[in-house]
Every structure is written in structure tokens, then in C-alpha cells.
CSV table of C-alpha atoms in Angstrom, one decimal:
chain,number,residue,atom,x,y,z
T,60,MET,CA,2.3,-29.2,-27.2
T,61,SER,CA,3.3,-26.3,-24.9
T,62,ALA,CA,3.3,-26.5,-21.1
T,63,SER,CA,0.4,-24.8,-19.4
T,64,LEU,CA,-0.6,-23.8,-15.8
T,65,GLN,CA,-3.8,-25.7,-16.3
T,66,GLN,CA,-2.3,-29.1,-16.8
T,67,ASP,CA,-1.9,-31.7,-14.1
T,68,PRO,CA,1.6,-31.7,-12.4
T,69,GLY,CA,2.0,-35.3,-13.4
T,70,ALA,CA,1.2,-34.5,-17.0
T,71,PHE,CA,3.9,-31.8,-17.0
T,72,ALA,CA,6.4,-34.4,-15.5
T,73,ASP,CA,5.4,-36.8,-18.3
T,74,ALA,CA,5.9,-34.1,-21.0
T,75,LEU,CA,9.4,-33.4,-19.7
T,76,ARG,CA,10.4,-37.1,-19.8
T,77,GLN,CA,8.9,-37.5,-23.3
T,78,ARG,CA,11.3,-34.8,-24.4
T,79,GLY,CA,14.3,-36.7,-22.9
T,80,ARG,CA,14.5,-34.3,-20.0
T,81,ARG,CA,14.0,-34.4,-16.2
T,82,ARG,CA,14.6,-30.8,-15.5
T,83,ALA,CA,13.4,-27.3,-16.4
T,84,SER,CA,14.4,-23.9,-15.3
T,85,LEU,CA,12.8,-20.5,-15.6
T,86,VAL,CA,15.1,-17.6,-14.8
T,87,GLY,CA,14.2,-14.0,-14.2
T,88,ALA,CA,14.8,-11.7,-17.2
T,89,GLY,CA,13.7,-8.1,-16.7
T,90,GLU,CA,10.0,-8.2,-16.0
T,91,GLY,CA,9.6,-11.8,-17.2
T,92,LEU,CA,11.2,-15.2,-17.2
T,93,ARG,CA,13.5,-17.0,-19.6
T,94,ALA,CA,12.8,-20.7,-20.1
T,95,SER,CA,15.4,-23.4,-20.5
T,96,GLU,CA,13.7,-24.6,-23.7
T,97,ALA,CA,11.5,-23.0,-26.3
T,98,TRP,CA,8.4,-25.2,-25.6
T,99,LEU,CA,8.4,-23.8,-22.1
T,100,GLU,CA,8.2,-20.2,-23.2
T,101,PRO,CA,4.4,-20.0,-23.1
T,102,LEU,CA,4.5,-21.3,-19.5
T,103,ALA,CA,7.1,-18.7,-18.7
T,104,ARG,CA,4.8,-16.0,-19.9
T,105,GLU,CA,1.9,-17.4,-18.0
T,106,ILE,CA,3.9,-17.5,-14.8
T,107,ALA,CA,5.3,-13.9,-15.3
T,108,GLY,CA,1.7,-12.8,-15.5
T,109,LEU,CA,0.7,-14.1,-12.1
T,110,ALA,CA,0.2,-11.7,-9.3
T,111,ASP,CA,2.6,-13.7,-7.1
T,112,PHE,CA,5.4,-13.7,-9.7
T,113,ALA,CA,6.9,-10.5,-8.2
T,114,ARG,CA,10.1,-10.8,-10.3
T,115,HIS,CA,11.3,-14.0,-8.9
T,116,GLU,CA,14.9,-14.7,-9.7
T,117,ALA,CA,14.3,-18.3,-10.7
T,118,LEU,CA,12.2,-21.5,-10.6
T,119,PHE,CA,13.7,-24.9,-10.9
T,120,LEU,CA,11.7,-28.1,-11.6
T,121,GLU,CA,12.8,-31.7,-11.6
T,122,VAL,CA,11.2,-35.1,-12.0
T,123,GLY,CA,12.4,-37.8,-9.6
T,124,ARG,CA,14.2,-40.6,-11.3
T,125,ARG,CA,12.6,-43.3,-9.2
T,126,THR,CA,9.4,-41.7,-7.9
T,127,GLY,CA,8.4,-39.8,-11.0
T,128,CYS,CA,7.2,-37.0,-8.7
T,129,LEU,CA,7.6,-33.3,-9.6
T,130,TYR,CA,10.0,-31.3,-7.3
T,131,THR,CA,10.2,-27.5,-7.4
T,132,ALA,CA,12.3,-24.8,-5.9
T,133,SER,CA,11.1,-21.2,-6.2
T,134,ILE,CA,13.9,-18.6,-5.6
T,135,HIS,CA,12.5,-15.1,-4.9
T,136,GLY,CA,15.2,-12.8,-3.7
T,137,THR,CA,18.9,-13.4,-2.8
T,138,ALA,CA,20.2,-9.9,-2.0
T,139,ARG,CA,20.4,-10.7,1.7
T,140,GLY,CA,21.8,-14.1,1.0
T,141,GLN,CA,20.9,-17.4,-0.6
T,142,GLY,CA,17.3,-18.4,-0.6
T,143,LEU,CA,16.1,-20.1,2.6
T,144,GLY,CA,12.6,-21.6,3.1
T,145,GLY,CA,10.7,-24.7,4.0
T,146,LEU,CA,9.8,-27.8,2.0
T,147,ARG,CA,6.1,-28.3,1.5
T,148,ARG,CA,4.6,-31.7,0.4
T,149,GLN,CA,1.0,-31.5,-0.9
T,150,VAL,CA,-1.2,-32.9,-3.6
T,151,TYR,CA,-2.0,-30.2,-6.2
T,152,THR,CA,-4.7,-30.4,-8.9
T,153,SER,CA,-2.8,-28.3,-11.4
T,154,LEU,CA,0.7,-27.1,-12.2
T,155,GLY,CA,-0.6,-23.5,-11.7
T,156,GLU,CA,-1.8,-24.3,-8.2
T,157,LEU,CA,1.6,-25.8,-7.3
T,158,LEU,CA,3.6,-22.9,-8.8
T,159,ARG,CA,1.4,-20.2,-7.3
T,160,ASP,CA,1.9,-21.8,-3.9
T,161,GLY,CA,5.7,-21.9,-4.3
T,162,LEU,CA,5.8,-18.3,-5.6
T,163,ARG,CA,3.7,-16.8,-2.9
T,164,LEU,CA,5.5,-18.7,-0.1
T,165,SER,CA,9.0,-17.9,-1.4
T,166,ARG,CA,8.2,-14.2,-1.6
T,167,GLY,CA,6.8,-14.4,1.9
T,168,MET,CA,10.1,-16.0,3.0
T,169,THR,CA,12.1,-13.1,1.5
T,170,ARG,CA,10.0,-10.7,3.5
T,171,LYS,CA,10.0,-12.8,6.7
T,172,ASN,CA,13.7,-13.3,6.7
T,173,ALA,CA,14.3,-9.6,6.0
T,174,LEU,CA,12.0,-8.3,8.8
T,175,ALA,CA,13.6,-10.7,11.2
T,176,GLY,CA,17.0,-9.3,10.4
T,177,LEU,CA,18.3,-12.6,9.1
T,178,TRP,CA,21.0,-12.5,6.4
T,179,TRP,CA,19.1,-14.9,4.1
T,180,GLY,CA,17.1,-14.5,1.0
T,181,GLY,CA,13.7,-16.1,0.3
T,182,ALA,CA,12.8,-19.4,-1.4
T,183,LYS,CA,10.4,-22.3,-1.1
T,184,GLY,CA,10.4,-26.0,-2.0
T,185,VAL,CA,7.4,-28.1,-3.0
T,186,ILE,CA,7.0,-31.8,-3.6
T,187,ALA,CA,3.8,-32.5,-5.6
T,188,GLY,CA,1.8,-35.5,-6.7
T,189,THR,CA,1.7,-38.0,-3.9
T,190,ALA,CA,0.4,-38.7,-0.4
T,191,ALA,CA,3.6,-40.6,0.3
T,192,GLY,CA,1.9,-43.1,2.6
T,193,ASP,CA,4.4,-46.0,2.1
T,194,PRO,CA,7.5,-45.5,4.3
T,195,ALA,CA,10.0,-46.8,1.8
T,196,PHE,CA,8.6,-44.6,-1.0
T,197,ARG,CA,8.6,-41.6,1.4
T,198,ARG,CA,12.3,-42.1,2.1
T,199,THR,CA,13.0,-42.3,-1.6
T,200,LEU,CA,11.0,-39.2,-2.2
T,201,TYR,CA,12.9,-37.1,0.3
T,202,ALA,CA,16.2,-38.5,-0.6
T,203,GLU,CA,15.6,-37.5,-4.2
T,204,TYR,CA,14.5,-34.0,-3.1
T,205,GLY,CA,17.7,-33.7,-1.1
T,206,ALA,CA,19.8,-34.6,-4.2
T,207,PHE,CA,17.7,-32.0,-6.2
T,208,VAL,CA,18.7,-29.4,-3.6
T,209,SER,CA,22.4,-30.4,-3.8
T,210,SER,CA,22.3,-29.9,-7.6
T,211,LEU,CA,21.4,-26.2,-7.0
T,212,ARG,CA,24.8,-25.6,-5.3
T,213,GLY,CA,23.4,-23.8,-2.3
T,214,LEU,CA,21.2,-21.3,-4.1
T,215,TYR,CA,18.4,-22.9,-2.1
T,216,VAL,CA,18.7,-24.0,1.5
T,217,THR,CA,15.7,-26.2,2.5
T,218,ALA,CA,13.9,-26.7,5.8
T,219,GLU,CA,10.8,-28.2,7.4
T,220,ASP,CA,7.3,-27.1,6.4
T,221,ALA,CA,3.7,-28.5,6.0
T,222,GLY,CA,3.7,-32.1,5.0
T,223,THR,CA,7.3,-32.6,5.9
T,224,ALA,CA,8.3,-34.0,9.3
T,225,PRO,CA,11.6,-33.9,11.3
T,226,GLU,CA,12.4,-37.5,10.2
T,227,ASP,CA,11.9,-36.4,6.6
T,228,MET,CA,14.5,-33.7,7.1
T,229,ALA,CA,16.9,-36.3,8.3
T,230,VAL,CA,16.5,-38.1,5.0
T,231,VAL,CA,16.9,-34.9,3.0
T,232,HIS,CA,20.1,-34.1,5.0
T,233,ALA,CA,21.5,-37.4,4.0
T,234,THR,CA,21.7,-36.3,0.4
T,235,THR,CA,22.5,-32.6,0.8
T,236,ARG,CA,24.3,-30.3,3.2
T,237,PHE,CA,22.0,-27.5,2.2
T,238,ALA,CA,19.3,-28.3,4.8
T,239,VAL,CA,18.3,-26.9,8.2
T,240,CYS,CA,15.8,-28.0,10.8
T,241,VAL,CA,17.7,-31.3,10.8
T,242,PRO,CA,17.6,-33.6,13.9
T,243,PRO,CA,19.8,-32.8,16.9
T,244,ASP,CA,21.6,-36.1,16.5
T,245,VAL,CA,23.3,-34.8,13.3
T,246,GLY,CA,23.9,-31.4,14.8
T,247,GLY,CA,20.7,-29.6,13.9
T,248,SER,CA,18.2,-27.6,15.8
T,249,GLY,CA,15.4,-30.1,15.3
T,250,ASN,CA,11.6,-29.5,15.2
T,251,PRO,CA,10.9,-25.7,15.3
T,252,ALA,CA,7.2,-26.1,16.5
T,253,LEU,CA,7.8,-25.0,20.1
T,254,TYR,CA,9.6,-21.9,19.0
T,255,THR,CA,7.0,-21.1,16.3
T,256,ALA,CA,4.3,-21.3,19.0
T,257,ALA,CA,6.3,-19.1,21.3
T,258,GLY,CA,6.7,-16.5,18.6
T,259,VAL,CA,3.0,-16.3,17.8
T,260,VAL,CA,2.0,-15.9,21.4
T,261,CYS,CA,4.7,-13.2,21.7
T,262,ALA,CA,3.1,-11.4,18.7
T,263,MET,CA,-0.3,-11.6,20.3
T,264,GLU,CA,1.0,-10.0,23.5
T,265,ALA,CA,2.8,-7.3,21.6
T,266,ALA,CA,-0.3,-6.5,19.5
T,267,LEU,CA,-2.6,-6.3,22.6
T,268,ASP,CA,0.0,-4.0,24.3
T,269,VAL,CA,0.1,-1.7,21.3
T,270,LEU,CA,-3.7,-1.6,21.1
T,271,GLY,CA,-4.0,-0.8,24.8
T,272,LEU,CA,-6.0,-4.0,25.4
T,273,GLY,CA,-3.9,-5.3,28.3
T,274,ALA,CA,-2.3,-8.8,28.7
T,275,LEU,CA,-3.5,-12.2,27.5
T,276,ALA,CA,-4.8,-13.0,30.9
T,277,GLY,CA,-8.6,-13.2,30.9
T,278,LYS,CA,-8.8,-13.1,27.1
T,279,ARG,CA,-10.7,-15.6,25.0
T,280,VAL,CA,-8.7,-17.1,22.1
T,281,ALA,CA,-10.1,-19.0,19.1
T,282,MET,CA,-7.7,-21.2,17.1
T,283,GLN,CA,-8.1,-22.8,13.7
T,284,GLY,CA,-5.9,-25.9,13.6
T,285,ALA,CA,-4.3,-27.8,16.5
T,286,GLY,CA,-1.2,-29.5,15.1
T,287,GLN,CA,2.2,-29.4,16.8
T,288,VAL,CA,2.3,-25.6,16.7
T,289,GLY,CA,-1.3,-25.1,17.7
T,290,ALA,CA,-1.1,-27.5,20.7
T,291,ALA,CA,2.0,-25.8,21.9
T,292,MET,CA,0.3,-22.4,21.6
T,293,VAL,CA,-2.6,-23.7,23.7
T,294,GLU,CA,-0.1,-24.7,26.5
T,295,ARG,CA,1.5,-21.2,26.4
T,296,LEU,CA,-1.9,-19.4,26.4
T,297,LEU,CA,-3.1,-21.4,29.4
T,298,GLU,CA,0.1,-20.5,31.2
T,299,ARG,CA,-0.7,-16.8,30.6
T,300,GLY,CA,-4.1,-17.2,32.2
T,301,VAL,CA,-6.4,-16.9,29.3
T,302,ALA,CA,-10.1,-17.2,30.1
T,303,GLY,CA,-10.5,-20.0,27.5
T,304,VAL,CA,-9.4,-21.4,24.2
T,305,VAL,CA,-11.7,-22.8,21.5
T,306,VAL,CA,-9.9,-25.1,19.0
T,307,ASP,CA,-11.3,-26.0,15.6
T,308,GLU,CA,-9.5,-29.1,14.1
T,309,ILE,CA,-10.3,-31.2,11.1
T,310,SER,CA,-8.4,-34.4,12.2
T,311,ALA,CA,-10.3,-36.6,14.5
T,312,GLU,CA,-7.0,-38.1,15.8
T,313,ARG,CA,-5.7,-34.7,16.6
T,314,ARG,CA,-8.9,-33.7,18.3
T,315,GLU,CA,-8.6,-36.7,20.6
T,316,GLU,CA,-5.0,-35.9,21.4
T,317,VAL,CA,-5.7,-32.3,22.3
T,318,MET,CA,-8.8,-33.2,24.4
T,319,ASP,CA,-6.7,-35.8,26.3
T,320,ARG,CA,-3.8,-33.4,26.8
T,321,PHE,CA,-5.9,-30.5,28.1
T,322,ALA,CA,-8.7,-32.5,29.9
T,323,GLY,CA,-10.2,-30.5,32.7
T,324,ARG,CA,-8.7,-27.2,31.6
T,325,SER,CA,-10.4,-24.2,29.8
T,326,VAL,CA,-10.1,-25.7,26.3
T,327,GLU,CA,-12.9,-26.6,24.0
T,328,VAL,CA,-12.2,-28.7,20.9
T,329,ARG,CA,-14.5,-28.8,17.9
T,330,ALA,CA,-14.6,-30.6,14.6
T,331,ALA,CA,-13.9,-28.4,11.7
T,332,ILE,CA,-16.3,-28.7,8.8
T,333,PRO,CA,-14.9,-28.1,5.4
T,334,GLY,CA,-16.5,-25.1,3.7
T,335,GLU,CA,-17.9,-23.6,6.9
T,336,PRO,CA,-16.5,-20.6,8.7
T,337,GLY,CA,-16.3,-22.6,11.9
T,338,VAL,CA,-14.1,-21.0,14.6
T,339,LEU,CA,-13.3,-18.1,12.3
T,340,ALA,CA,-16.7,-16.8,13.3
T,341,GLU,CA,-16.2,-17.4,17.0
T,342,PRO,CA,-16.7,-14.3,19.3
T,343,CYS,CA,-13.3,-13.9,20.9
T,344,ASP,CA,-10.5,-11.4,21.7
T,345,VAL,CA,-7.9,-13.1,19.5
T,346,LEU,CA,-8.3,-15.3,16.4
T,347,ALA,CA,-5.4,-17.5,15.5
T,348,PRO,CA,-5.5,-19.1,12.0
T,349,ASN,CA,-3.0,-22.0,12.3
T,350,ALA,CA,-4.0,-24.3,9.4
T,351,LEU,CA,-2.9,-23.9,5.8
T,352,GLY,CA,-3.1,-20.4,4.1
T,353,GLY,CA,-5.8,-18.6,2.3
T,354,VAL,CA,-8.5,-18.9,5.0
T,355,LEU,CA,-9.3,-15.2,5.2
T,356,GLY,CA,-11.1,-13.9,2.1
T,357,PRO,CA,-14.4,-12.4,0.9
T,358,LYS,CA,-16.4,-15.5,2.2
T,359,THR,CA,-14.9,-15.7,5.6
T,360,ILE,CA,-13.9,-12.1,6.7
T,361,PRO,CA,-17.5,-10.9,7.1
T,362,HIS,CA,-17.9,-13.7,9.8
T,363,VAL,CA,-14.8,-12.7,11.8
T,364,ARG,CA,-15.8,-11.4,15.3
T,365,ALA,CA,-12.3,-10.9,16.8
T,366,ARG,CA,-10.6,-7.7,17.6
T,367,LEU,CA,-7.2,-9.1,16.7
T,368,VAL,CA,-6.1,-11.8,14.2
T,369,CYS,CA,-2.7,-13.4,14.9
T,370,GLY,CA,-1.9,-17.0,13.9
T,371,SER,CA,0.9,-19.3,12.8
T,372,ALA,CA,-0.3,-20.1,9.2
T,373,ASN,CA,1.6,-18.7,6.2
T,374,ASN,CA,-0.4,-16.5,3.8
T,375,GLN,CA,-3.5,-16.3,5.9
T,376,LEU,CA,-5.0,-13.8,3.5
T,377,GLN,CA,-6.2,-15.0,0.1
T,378,ASP,CA,-5.1,-11.6,-1.3
T,379,ASP,CA,-2.9,-9.3,0.8
T,380,VAL,CA,-4.2,-6.0,-0.7
T,381,ARG,CA,-8.0,-6.9,-0.9
T,382,ASP,CA,-8.3,-8.9,2.3
T,383,GLY,CA,-5.9,-6.7,4.4
T,384,ARG,CA,-8.1,-3.7,3.5
T,385,ALA,CA,-11.3,-5.6,4.2
T,386,LEU,CA,-10.1,-6.5,7.8
T,387,HIS,CA,-8.9,-3.0,8.3
T,388,GLU,CA,-12.2,-1.5,7.3
T,389,ARG,CA,-14.0,-3.8,9.8
T,390,GLY,CA,-11.7,-2.6,12.6
T,391,VAL,CA,-10.0,-6.0,12.9
T,392,VAL,CA,-6.2,-5.7,13.5
T,393,PHE,CA,-4.2,-8.3,11.5
T,394,VAL,CA,-0.7,-9.2,12.6
T,395,PRO,CA,1.0,-10.5,9.4
T,396,GLY,CA,2.3,-14.0,9.4
T,397,ILE,CA,5.7,-12.9,8.2
T,398,ILE,CA,6.1,-11.4,11.7
T,399,ALA,CA,4.1,-13.7,13.9
T,400,ASN,CA,5.3,-17.1,12.6
T,401,ARG,CA,9.0,-16.1,12.0
T,402,MET,CA,10.4,-18.2,14.9
T,403,GLY,CA,10.3,-21.4,12.8
T,404,VAL,CA,12.9,-20.1,10.4
T,405,VAL,CA,14.7,-18.1,13.1
T,406,HIS,CA,15.2,-21.2,15.1
T,407,CYS,CA,17.0,-23.1,12.4
T,408,ALA,CA,18.3,-20.5,10.0
T,409,ASN,CA,21.8,-20.3,11.3
T,410,GLU,CA,22.3,-23.8,12.7
T,411,GLN,CA,25.3,-24.4,10.5
T,412,TYR,CA,27.2,-21.9,12.6
T,413,GLY,CA,26.8,-24.2,15.6
T,414,ALA,CA,24.2,-24.9,18.2
T,415,PRO,CA,24.6,-23.1,21.6
T,416,ALA,CA,21.8,-23.8,24.1
T,417,PRO,CA,20.2,-21.5,24.6
T,418,ASP,CA,20.9,-19.6,21.4
T,419,ALA,CA,21.0,-15.9,22.2
T,420,ALA,CA,20.4,-15.1,18.5
T,421,VAL,CA,17.1,-17.0,18.7
T,422,GLU,CA,16.0,-16.0,22.2
T,423,GLU,CA,16.5,-12.3,21.5
T,424,GLN,CA,13.7,-12.4,19.0
T,425,LEU,CA,11.3,-13.0,21.9
T,426,SER,CA,12.7,-10.1,23.8
T,427,ARG,CA,10.7,-6.9,24.2
T,428,SER,CA,13.7,-4.7,23.5
T,429,ALA,CA,15.5,-6.4,20.5
T,430,PRO,CA,15.4,-4.0,17.5
T,431,HIS,CA,14.5,-6.8,15.1
T,432,GLY,CA,12.5,-8.8,17.6
T,433,ILE,CA,8.9,-9.8,17.3
T,434,HIS,CA,7.6,-7.2,19.9
T,435,SER,CA,9.5,-4.3,18.3
T,436,THR,CA,8.4,-5.3,14.8
T,437,VAL,CA,4.8,-5.6,15.8
T,438,ARG,CA,4.9,-2.2,17.5
T,439,ARG,CA,6.6,-0.5,14.5
T,440,VAL,CA,4.1,-2.0,12.0
T,441,LEU,CA,0.9,-1.4,14.0
T,442,GLU,CA,1.9,2.1,15.1
T,443,ARG,CA,2.7,3.1,11.5
T,444,ALA,CA,-0.5,1.5,10.2
T,445,ARG,CA,-2.5,3.5,12.7
T,446,THR,CA,-0.7,6.8,11.9
T,447,GLU,CA,-1.1,6.2,8.1
T,448,ASP,CA,-4.6,4.6,8.4
T,449,ARG,CA,-3.3,1.6,6.4
T,450,PRO,CA,-3.7,-2.2,6.8
T,451,PRO,CA,-0.8,-3.6,8.8
T,452,VAL,CA,0.0,-6.1,6.1
T,453,GLU,CA,0.7,-3.3,3.6
T,454,VAL,CA,3.0,-1.6,6.1
T,455,ALA,CA,4.8,-4.9,6.9
T,456,ASP,CA,5.3,-5.6,3.2
T,457,VAL,CA,6.8,-2.2,2.5
T,458,LEU,CA,9.2,-2.4,5.5
T,459,ALA,CA,10.2,-6.0,4.5
T,460,ASP,CA,10.8,-5.1,0.8
T,461,GLU,CA,13.0,-2.2,1.9
T,462,ALA,CA,15.1,-4.5,4.1
T,463,ALA,CA,15.2,-7.3,1.5
T,464,ARG,CA,17.1,-5.0,-0.9
T,465,GLU,CA,20.0,-4.7,1.5
T,466,PRO,CA,23.0,-6.7,0.3
T,467,HIS,CA,24.6,-9.3,2.4
T,468,PRO,CA,27.5,-7.6,4.3
T,469,LEU,CA,30.0,-10.4,3.6
T,470,TRP,CA,28.8,-12.1,0.5
T,471,PRO,CA,27.0,-9.6,-1.7
T,472,GLY,CA,25.9,-11.1,-5.0
T,473,ARG,CA,26.7,-14.7,-4.1
T,474,GLY,CA,23.2,-16.0,-4.9
T,475,ARG,CA,23.4,-14.4,-8.3
T,476,ALA,CA,26.8,-15.9,-8.9
T,477,ILE,CA,25.5,-19.4,-8.1
T,478,LEU,CA,22.6,-18.9,-10.4
T,479,GLU,CA,24.9,-17.8,-13.2
T,480,THR,CA,27.0,-20.9,-12.6
T,481,LEU,CA,23.9,-23.2,-12.9
T,482,LEU,CA,23.1,-21.6,-16.2
T,483,ALA,CA,26.6,-21.9,-17.5
T,484,GLU,CA,26.7,-25.5,-16.6
T,485,ARG,CA,23.3,-26.1,-18.4
T,486,TRP,CA,21.7,-27.4,-15.2
T,487,ALA,CA,18.4,-28.1,-17.0
T,488,GLU,CA,20.1,-30.5,-19.5
T,489,ARG,CA,21.7,-32.7,-16.9
């Protein structure tokens, strides 16, 4: 039986093992993909037909020896350097859902890294099939993923993302050197949440400035999601004198934490109701989607009552073209996540080169004058979008794709050379 995007990730893992394999690879070949085995060719054609395929260079899949969980690494573009992107852990209902998430996120990382001026390509890691509640099992899970990353010879450098905590990155780092966002006690930059929050607030300020709407002081901000990044954003917004912050959060525990932290201040915390627009429909000056992606689409965009949308979530739009246009036609200015939430990867991208404190290469991204900084990038994108009467997300993608084609100044073609090595060594058969 052929593999299919419709099957359960666990079923795909079982199918691999039944054939005496733990690994599979799908490598870019022209407009499509070449599978490591014939029975995977129909799957390769399905993936190549997805909107998010975007000529990825490679996808690697592995089944954990002890956990039986499916691990993936999606490598989108390596012209600017090897693929760098976070490691997401999430339960997926189908292999297609898992792979689409990895494809879209890795393409986003290519664009994000390029716009930020980082000499890295784009990639994304995904762990599927478990809630990982047991601590011992969780350590095994991340140790296995680290070994998976090591097997890719540095083609993919992993980092923290949704579902993966700093302590998980410490476990990953124990089995691979190709990991960033690792704890300070092993020489890393640690949790990037505070820097991510700083970057999103900087993007808000830049956008308001470009639009001639003044400073954040006196503005009303609505936020979807109050995790580590969201809570840090609330703190920064209050420091800037906003009139109030409304927070929509699904976790009762997080709601209590936020209410306790900001008791007596201009912060309202509400329970998010699945399937309802919630805070997305709140009258406000700035709307910040901070939860998982895909929250802005045909069902929610008509409810948006903000002048500006700028949040920390990846892939906030369900479809960049359709939904970017829908917001634009309603007069809502959208700051793409590949600009606003870049500080997470900026904070940790180059930690292998040492850790000065403060790090000028990181801090300059928050400067108003830095050519590749958030403020300059927001201004360049929004002004061009206004001149051309185009959605900002379209403009940002064009600029990012142009930058992503620039070869690494010291190591041009190194990513491709690593990929060719993996193929020559028959990685999928090991």
C-alpha cells in the first residue's frame, strides 16, 4: 500500500517499520520531489502538489527507536546558509496536516531569516504523535530528536518552538551540536521569549509611526494568547502607557497567572472559547494574534475591528494571498509575522559564535536606524505596500524571496553539499 497524506502519522510510522525502515527522505527534483523508495513516490507527488511545497529542497522523516514517534525536518532553502528553524511538538490528526505545518513554517523561516539579514536558510522540525506528559518519556523523545538532527550533518539546525521548552532544548543539545536556544549554563542564549516580545512591540511602534497614528501611549491593544511571549508583551505595552490591554487565553492556569501578575493594572483577561472570534473581534487600535497560526481567515477577518494587526504567532493568515488581500480591502494593516516575531531566531541564531552581553548583533534589530532592523523593515514594507496598493504580506514575501536567493558570502552551496553527502551515504537506509 502506498503512503498517503490522509493517513495517521502513527500509521505511516508503522508502515515504515513494516518495511524494515525507520527513515524516509523526499528530495527536491525540479518542480517535484524524489522519494527514497518507490512506495513513497505517490506521497512525493501529493506533497509536491501542495501550495506550501514551494520547491522545498528536502524533507526527512524518522521513527524513534524507543518512542515510536515520527520526527520530521523540512528544509526549504539553503542559499543563505544551512536551514535554521524551531522544533514544534504537536499532536496531528493526519500526515498531511503534519507535513503542511512543517512546509509552511520552514518556508516562513527562509523568509524571516533573509529579511532579518541573517546568513541562515530556512527549516523546521516537528515531533508528532504524543502529548509527552511523562517526564522520562519526554526526555527520551527529545534525545532521539537530537540524534535525528545529528544524522543530518548540520543541514538542519534546530531551536525552540511551540510545545518545546528550554529544558527540552537542553536534552536535544545533549545529543547534537546543531541546536541553538540552548540554556546559558551550556553556553547558549536561553529562552528567547523576552526578545520575541520586544520585537513585536517594536514592530507595533514602527507600524503606528508609518501610518501616522502616533505612539503606543493611549492605545488599546487586544491580544490573543498570553503565554511567555504574550505576558512579556503586556509588560512592555504597559511601560509604554497604553490605555489598556485585553487578553484572550484558553488556559485557565495561564489566565490566573496573568491576572495575578497584572492585578490592579489596565489589563483585562478573558477566557478564550474555541470556535468563537473572541478577542479577534474586540474594538481596539492594535490586535496581536499570539497563539498558534491560521487564526485569520474567511470566518474571522470580517470580525476584526482593529486598524493594525501585529502579533507574535507564526503564519497568522490561513492563506497569505487570500487573507492578506481580505485584510487590505477592509483597510486593516497587517504586519507580517516574518518581520514582527523575528527576534526569537535573531536572539539565538548566532550563539555558536559566542555570547557577548548585550549582543550588538541582536540589539541593533530593535534600533530605528539599523538597515535590516525591525523598524526599517516595517517602514520599507508598509510604504511600498501603500505606494503599490498591495497587501503588506505580498510585499514582504517578495522582498524576502529576493534576499533568500543571495548566496552565503563565505560558504556558498554548503547546504547543497551536505544534502548530496546524505544521499550518497544512503541516509534513509541507515
